[in-house]
CSV table of C-alpha atoms and ligand atoms in Angstrom, one decimal:
chain,number,residue,atom,x,y,z
A,193,SER,CA,-19.0,92.2,59.3
A,194,GLY,CA,-18.6,88.9,57.6
A,195,LEU,CA,-15.5,90.1,55.9
A,196,GLU,CA,-13.9,91.1,59.2
A,197,GLN,CA,-14.8,87.7,60.7
A,198,ILE,CA,-13.1,85.9,57.8
A,199,GLN,CA,-10.0,88.1,58.2
A,200,ALA,CA,-9.9,87.4,61.9
A,201,LEU,CA,-10.2,83.7,61.3
A,202,ASN,CA,-7.7,83.9,58.4
A,203,LEU,CA,-9.9,81.7,56.3
A,204,THR,CA,-8.4,80.2,53.1
A,205,GLU,CA,-9.6,78.4,50.0
A,206,ASP,CA,-10.1,75.2,52.1
A,207,ASP,CA,-12.5,76.8,54.5
A,208,LEU,CA,-15.0,78.4,52.2
A,209,PRO,CA,-17.2,76.9,49.5
A,210,SER,CA,-16.4,78.1,46.0
A,211,CYS,CA,-18.5,80.9,44.7
A,212,PRO,CA,-21.1,79.8,42.1
A,213,LYS,CA,-20.2,79.9,38.4
A,214,SER,CA,-22.8,82.7,37.9
A,215,SER,CA,-23.2,85.1,40.8
A,216,PRO,CA,-26.8,85.4,42.1
A,217,PHE,CA,-26.3,89.1,42.6
A,218,LEU,CA,-26.0,90.1,38.9
A,219,SER,CA,-28.6,92.5,37.6
A,220,GLY,CA,-27.9,92.4,33.8
A,221,PRO,CA,-28.3,95.7,32.0
A,222,LEU,CA,-27.6,98.6,34.3
A,223,LYS,CA,-29.1,102.1,34.3
A,224,VAL,CA,-25.9,104.2,34.3
A,225,SER,CA,-26.1,107.8,35.4
A,226,PHE,CA,-23.5,110.2,36.5
A,227,PRO,CA,-24.2,112.0,39.8
A,228,LEU,CA,-22.6,115.4,40.1
A,229,HIS,CA,-20.1,116.4,42.7
A,230,LEU,CA,-19.1,112.9,43.9
A,231,THR,CA,-16.6,112.7,46.7
A,232,MET,CA,-14.3,109.9,47.7
A,233,ASP,CA,-16.0,109.7,51.2
A,234,GLU,CA,-19.4,109.4,49.6
A,235,ILE,CA,-18.3,106.6,47.3
A,236,ALA,CA,-16.5,104.8,50.2
A,237,GLN,CA,-19.7,105.1,52.3
A,238,LYS,CA,-21.6,103.4,49.5
A,239,ASN,CA,-19.0,100.6,49.4
A,240,PRO,CA,-18.5,99.6,53.1
A,241,TRP,CA,-17.1,96.2,52.2
A,242,VAL,CA,-14.3,97.6,50.1
A,243,GLN,CA,-11.1,97.6,52.1
A,244,MET,CA,-8.2,100.2,52.2
A,245,GLY,CA,-6.4,100.1,48.9
A,246,GLY,CA,-9.5,99.3,46.9
A,247,HIS,CA,-9.5,95.7,47.8
A,248,TYR,CA,-12.5,93.3,48.0
A,249,GLN,CA,-13.1,89.6,48.5
A,250,PRO,CA,-16.5,88.0,48.7
A,251,PRO,CA,-17.2,87.3,52.4
A,252,ASN,CA,-19.1,84.0,52.1
A,253,CYS,CA,-17.4,82.1,49.3
A,254,TRP,CA,-14.1,81.6,47.6
A,255,ALA,CA,-13.9,83.7,44.5
A,256,LEU,CA,-13.4,82.0,41.1
A,257,HIS,CA,-11.6,85.1,39.8
A,258,HIS,CA,-8.6,87.0,41.2
A,259,THR,CA,-8.4,90.2,39.3
A,260,ALA,CA,-6.2,93.3,39.3
A,261,VAL,CA,-7.9,96.2,37.6
A,262,ILE,CA,-5.3,98.7,36.3
A,263,ILE,CA,-6.2,102.3,35.4
A,264,PRO,CA,-3.7,104.5,33.4
A,265,TYR,CA,-4.2,108.0,34.8
A,266,ARG,CA,-3.3,111.7,34.6
A,267,ALA,CA,-5.5,114.7,35.3
A,268,ARG,CA,-8.9,113.0,35.0
A,269,ARG,CA,-10.2,113.2,38.6
A,270,LYS,CA,-13.9,113.5,37.7
A,271,HIS,CA,-13.7,110.5,35.5
A,272,LEU,CA,-11.8,108.5,38.1
A,273,TYR,CA,-14.6,109.2,40.7
A,274,GLN,CA,-17.3,108.2,38.2
A,275,LEU,CA,-15.5,105.0,37.4
A,276,LEU,CA,-14.9,104.1,41.1
A,277,TYR,CA,-18.5,104.9,41.9
A,278,HIS,CA,-19.7,102.4,39.2
A,279,LEU,CA,-17.0,99.8,39.2
A,280,HIS,CA,-16.9,98.9,42.8
A,281,PRO,CA,-20.6,97.8,43.1
A,282,PHE,CA,-20.3,96.2,39.6
A,283,LEU,CA,-17.3,94.0,40.7
A,284,GLN,CA,-18.8,93.1,44.1
A,285,ARG,CA,-22.0,91.9,42.4
A,286,GLN,CA,-19.8,89.5,40.3
A,287,GLN,CA,-18.4,87.9,43.5
A,288,ILE,CA,-14.8,88.3,42.4
A,289,HIS,CA,-11.7,89.0,44.4
A,290,TYR,CA,-10.1,92.2,43.1
A,291,THR,CA,-8.0,95.3,43.8
A,292,ILE,CA,-8.2,98.5,41.8
A,293,TYR,CA,-4.8,100.1,41.0
A,294,VAL,CA,-4.4,103.6,39.6
A,295,VAL,CA,-1.1,104.3,37.8
A,296,HIS,CA,-0.6,108.0,37.8
A,297,GLN,CA,1.9,109.6,35.5
A,298,ILE,CA,2.8,112.8,37.4
A,299,ASP,CA,5.6,114.2,35.2
A,300,ASN,CA,5.0,116.6,32.3
A,301,ASN,CA,6.3,114.2,29.7
A,302,THR,CA,3.9,113.2,26.9
A,303,PHE,CA,1.4,110.7,28.2
A,304,ASN,CA,2.4,107.0,27.7
A,305,ARG,CA,-0.5,104.6,28.2
A,306,GLY,CA,1.4,101.5,27.3
A,307,LYS,CA,4.2,102.2,29.8
A,308,LEU,CA,1.7,103.0,32.6
A,309,LEU,CA,0.0,99.7,32.0
A,310,ASN,CA,3.3,97.9,32.1
A,311,VAL,CA,4.1,99.6,35.4
A,312,GLY,CA,0.6,98.6,36.8
A,313,PHE,CA,1.2,95.0,35.9
A,314,LYS,CA,4.7,94.9,37.5
A,315,GLU,CA,3.6,96.7,40.7
A,316,ALA,CA,0.3,94.8,41.1
A,317,MET,CA,2.1,91.4,40.7
A,318,LYS,CA,4.4,92.4,43.5
A,319,GLU,CA,1.3,92.8,45.7
A,320,ASN,CA,-0.5,89.6,45.0
A,321,ASN,CA,-0.3,86.6,42.8
A,322,TRP,CA,-3.1,87.9,40.5
A,323,GLN,CA,-4.5,85.4,37.9
A,324,CYS,CA,-6.1,88.0,35.7
A,325,ILE,CA,-5.1,91.6,34.8
A,326,TYR,CA,-7.7,94.1,33.5
A,327,PHE,CA,-6.4,97.1,31.7
A,328,HIS,CA,-9.1,99.7,32.1
A,329,ASP,CA,-9.4,103.3,30.7
A,330,VAL,CA,-10.7,105.7,33.2
A,331,ASP,CA,-13.5,107.0,31.0
A,332,LEU,CA,-15.3,103.7,30.2
A,333,ILE,CA,-18.3,102.8,32.4
A,334,PRO,CA,-19.7,99.3,32.0
A,335,GLU,CA,-23.4,99.0,31.4
A,336,ASP,CA,-24.0,95.3,32.0
A,337,ASP,CA,-22.6,93.3,34.9
A,338,ARG,CA,-22.8,90.0,33.0
A,339,ASN,CA,-19.5,91.3,31.5
A,340,VAL,CA,-17.6,89.4,34.3
A,341,TYR,CA,-14.1,90.7,35.0
A,342,GLY,CA,-12.3,87.3,35.0
A,343,CYS,CA,-9.9,85.8,32.6
A,344,SER,CA,-10.5,82.8,30.3
A,345,VAL,CA,-7.8,81.0,28.3
A,346,LEU,CA,-7.8,83.7,25.7
A,347,PRO,CA,-6.9,87.4,25.9
A,348,MET,CA,-10.1,89.3,26.4
A,349,HIS,CA,-11.3,92.4,24.8
A,350,SER,CA,-14.2,93.6,26.9
A,351,ALA,CA,-15.1,97.1,25.5
A,352,VAL,CA,-17.0,95.6,22.5
A,353,ALA,CA,-19.8,98.1,22.2
A,354,ILE,CA,-19.0,101.7,23.3
A,355,ASP,CA,-21.7,104.4,22.9
A,356,LYS,CA,-19.1,106.7,21.3
A,357,PHE,CA,-18.8,104.2,18.4
A,358,GLN,CA,-22.5,103.7,18.1
A,359,TYR,CA,-22.1,100.5,20.2
A,360,LYS,CA,-20.2,98.8,17.4
A,361,LEU,CA,-16.6,97.7,17.1
A,362,PRO,CA,-14.7,100.5,15.3
A,363,TYR,CA,-12.7,97.8,13.5
A,364,GLN,CA,-12.4,94.0,13.8
A,365,THR,CA,-8.9,93.9,15.5
A,366,TYR,CA,-9.7,96.7,17.9
A,367,PHE,CA,-8.2,95.8,21.3
A,368,GLY,CA,-8.6,99.1,23.3
A,369,GLY,CA,-10.4,100.6,26.2
A,370,VAL,CA,-10.9,97.6,28.5
A,371,THR,CA,-8.9,94.4,27.9
A,372,ALA,CA,-7.7,91.5,30.0
A,373,LEU,CA,-4.9,88.9,30.0
A,374,ARG,CA,-3.6,86.2,32.2
A,375,PRO,CA,-0.1,87.1,33.5
A,376,THR,CA,1.4,84.2,31.7
A,377,HIS,CA,0.0,85.4,28.4
A,378,TYR,CA,1.0,89.0,29.1
A,379,LEU,CA,4.6,87.9,29.8
A,380,LYS,CA,4.6,85.7,26.7
A,381,ILE,CA,3.9,88.8,24.5
A,382,ASN,CA,6.3,90.9,26.6
A,383,GLY,CA,3.5,93.2,27.7
A,384,PHE,CA,2.8,96.6,26.1
A,385,PRO,CA,5.3,98.6,24.1
A,386,ASN,CA,7.0,101.4,26.0
A,387,ASN,CA,7.7,103.7,23.1
A,388,TYR,CA,4.2,105.0,22.1
A,389,TRP,CA,4.2,108.6,23.3
A,390,GLY,CA,0.9,110.4,23.0
A,391,TRP,CA,-2.4,109.2,21.7
A,392,GLY,CA,-2.9,106.1,19.6
A,393,GLY,CA,-1.3,102.8,18.4
A,394,GLU,CA,-0.3,101.1,21.6
A,395,ASP,CA,-3.6,99.2,21.6
A,396,ASP,CA,-3.0,97.9,18.1
A,397,ASP,CA,0.6,97.0,19.0
A,398,ILE,CA,-0.6,94.7,21.8
A,399,ALA,CA,-3.1,93.2,19.5
A,400,SER,CA,-0.3,92.4,17.0
A,401,ARG,CA,1.8,90.9,19.8
A,402,ILE,CA,-1.1,88.6,20.6
A,403,PHE,CA,-1.5,87.5,17.0
A,404,LEU,CA,2.3,87.2,16.5
A,405,ASN,CA,2.3,84.8,19.4
A,406,LYS,CA,-0.4,82.7,17.7
A,407,MET,CA,-3.0,83.6,20.2
A,408,PHE,CA,-6.5,84.8,19.5
A,409,ILE,CA,-8.7,87.3,21.3
A,410,THR,CA,-12.1,86.7,22.7
A,411,ARG,CA,-15.0,89.1,23.5
A,412,PRO,CA,-18.1,89.0,25.6
A,413,PRO,CA,-21.4,89.1,23.7
A,414,ALA,CA,-22.1,92.6,22.4
A,415,ALA,CA,-25.1,92.8,24.7
A,416,PHE,CA,-22.8,92.3,27.7
A,417,GLY,CA,-19.7,94.3,26.6
A,418,ARG,CA,-21.5,97.6,26.5
A,419,TYR,CA,-19.9,100.8,27.8
A,420,ARG,CA,-20.5,104.5,28.1
A,421,MET,CA,-17.6,106.8,27.5
A,422,LEU,CA,-17.3,109.9,29.7
A,423,LYS,CA,-17.0,113.0,27.6
A,424,HIS,CA,-13.6,114.7,27.5
A,425,GLY,CA,-11.8,117.2,25.3
A,426,HIS,CA,-8.3,116.8,24.0
A,427,ASP,CA,-5.9,116.1,26.9
A,428,LYS,CA,-2.9,118.3,27.2
A,429,GLY,CA,0.2,116.2,26.9
A,430,ASN,CA,-1.5,113.4,25.0
A,431,GLU,CA,-1.3,114.7,21.4
A,432,VAL,CA,-2.0,112.3,18.6
A,433,ASN,CA,1.2,110.4,17.9
A,434,PRO,CA,2.1,110.8,14.2
A,435,LYS,CA,4.7,108.0,14.5
A,436,ARG,CA,2.2,105.4,15.4
A,437,PHE,CA,1.8,103.9,11.9
A,438,HIS,CA,5.5,103.7,11.4
A,439,LEU,CA,6.0,102.0,14.8
A,440,LEU,CA,3.2,99.6,14.1
A,441,SER,CA,4.8,98.5,10.9
A,442,SER,CA,7.7,97.1,12.9
A,443,THR,CA,6.0,95.5,15.9
A,444,HIS,CA,7.0,92.1,14.6
A,445,ILE,CA,10.7,93.1,14.8
A,446,ARG,CA,10.6,95.0,18.1
A,447,TRP,CA,8.2,93.2,20.4
A,448,ARG,CA,10.8,90.9,22.0
A,449,ARG,CA,13.1,93.8,23.1
A,450,ASN,CA,10.5,96.5,23.9
A,451,GLY,CA,8.1,95.7,26.7
A,452,ILE,CA,7.9,94.6,30.2
A,453,ASN,CA,11.5,93.3,29.9
A,454,THR,CA,12.8,96.8,29.1
A,455,LEU,CA,10.6,98.9,31.3
A,456,ASN,CA,12.1,101.7,33.3
A,457,TYR,CA,10.4,104.2,35.6
A,458,LYS,CA,10.6,105.7,39.0
A,459,LEU,CA,8.0,104.9,41.6
A,460,LEU,CA,7.6,108.1,43.6
A,461,SER,CA,5.0,106.7,46.0
A,462,LYS,CA,2.5,104.1,46.7
A,463,GLU,CA,-0.6,105.0,48.7
A,464,GLN,CA,-3.6,103.0,49.8
A,465,THR,CA,-6.7,105.2,49.5
A,466,GLN,CA,-10.2,104.0,50.6
A,467,LEU,CA,-11.1,103.0,47.0
A,468,TYR,CA,-7.9,102.2,45.2
A,469,THR,CA,-4.1,101.7,45.5
A,470,ASN,CA,-2.3,104.6,43.8
A,471,PHE,CA,1.1,104.3,42.2
A,472,THR,CA,2.6,107.7,41.4
A,473,ILE,CA,5.4,107.4,38.8
A,474,LEU,CA,7.8,109.3,36.6
A,475,VAL,CA,8.4,107.9,33.1
A,476,TRP,CA,11.8,108.3,31.4
A,477,ARG,CA,12.0,109.6,28.0
A,478,ARG,CA,15.1,109.6,25.9
A,479,ARG,CA,15.4,112.8,23.9
B,789,UDH,N1,-5.5,109.2,30.1
B,789,UDH,C1,-5.4,110.0,31.2
B,789,UDH,N2,-5.0,111.3,31.1
B,789,UDH,C2,-4.7,111.9,29.9
B,789,UDH,C3,-4.7,111.0,28.8
B,789,UDH,C4,-5.2,109.7,28.9
B,789,UDH,O1,-5.8,109.6,32.3
B,789,UDH,O2,-4.3,113.0,29.9
B,789,UDH,C5,-5.9,107.8,30.2
B,789,UDH,C6,-7.3,107.6,30.6
B,789,UDH,O3,-7.4,106.4,31.3
B,789,UDH,C7,-7.9,107.4,29.2
B,789,UDH,C8,-6.9,106.6,28.5
B,789,UDH,O4,-5.7,107.1,29.0
B,789,UDH,O5,-9.2,106.8,29.3
B,789,UDH,C9,-7.0,106.7,27.0
B,789,UDH,O6,-6.9,108.0,26.6
B,789,UDH,P1,-8.1,108.7,25.7
B,789,UDH,O7,-9.3,108.7,26.5
B,789,UDH,O8,-7.6,110.0,25.2
B,789,UDH,O9,-8.2,107.7,24.5
B,789,UDH,P2,-9.5,107.4,23.7
B,789,UDH,O10,-9.1,106.7,22.5
B,789,UDH,O11,-10.1,108.8,23.4
B,789,UDH,O12,-10.4,106.7,24.7
B,789,UDH,C10,-11.0,108.9,22.4
B,789,UDH,C11,-11.2,110.4,22.1
B,789,UDH,C12,-10.0,111.2,22.2
B,789,UDH,C13,-9.7,112.0,21.0
B,789,UDH,C14,-8.3,112.5,20.9
B,789,UDH,C15,-7.5,111.9,19.8
B,789,UDH,N3,-8.2,111.9,18.5
């Protein structure tokens, strides 16, 4: 294949023309459906250009975007398969260079989305000098491929219009679901907070961190930033966090000493599967 040829030749930025600003393969609005009984093999067969570990690079041009997609995960296998099934073709049509990383919290502690995203950032940056980090919930399926997964100079909130919220922003400063930052900006705000256990608040905390650092967020046009949310009930171990409002009231005091600079976890394993790189981790929780 073209990709193998390029790898064999070890081509670099100097050997390939840049990809065009707008990919000729975009289709715009997508008809999103959810096939039953998906398997990894089936999805892999549909994406022969994706390499082990969930890695892809356009074969004929040098990508304009180098993006790590990080998915916080526990016990949502069906959602993960649906997301991989939709996201791989979506990203390939955008002609970007990317890898999909899944950060799996395997312990029985309360779920901690912020911490998992910090782990994803740290581990992904060890693998490659990514220029853009996408933080992507497992249950959000994009509906328009003009929503390009690359970073601009501003932190990006991509999940602008979700069906569950009648395709409207639930509130103006909402920064949840699918967001992206350049590593320099992520480090400047000290990443996500590590101490939001259970559902809610960590997305508002990172929004505060951005504003406290005098940055602004940007969004794609609502027609592009459309998503369908996969249905799910209440997850065991991700109960609504009653402390979230209290924590949010002191973000301005805590953000410098709670984040990527105070992250602790244990990486149990790293596996390359056909469609993603998996980090299995234990989070620590002080009692
Ligand atoms: N997640 C898991 N497993 C869990 C919990 C969360 O993988 O057990 C991940 C997953 O990527 C998910 C994300 O964390 O998409 C966010 O969690 P969520 O889907 O529960 O949050 P969201 O705000 O849910 O998207 C909206 C409806 C949930 C109602 C429960 C609280 N009112």
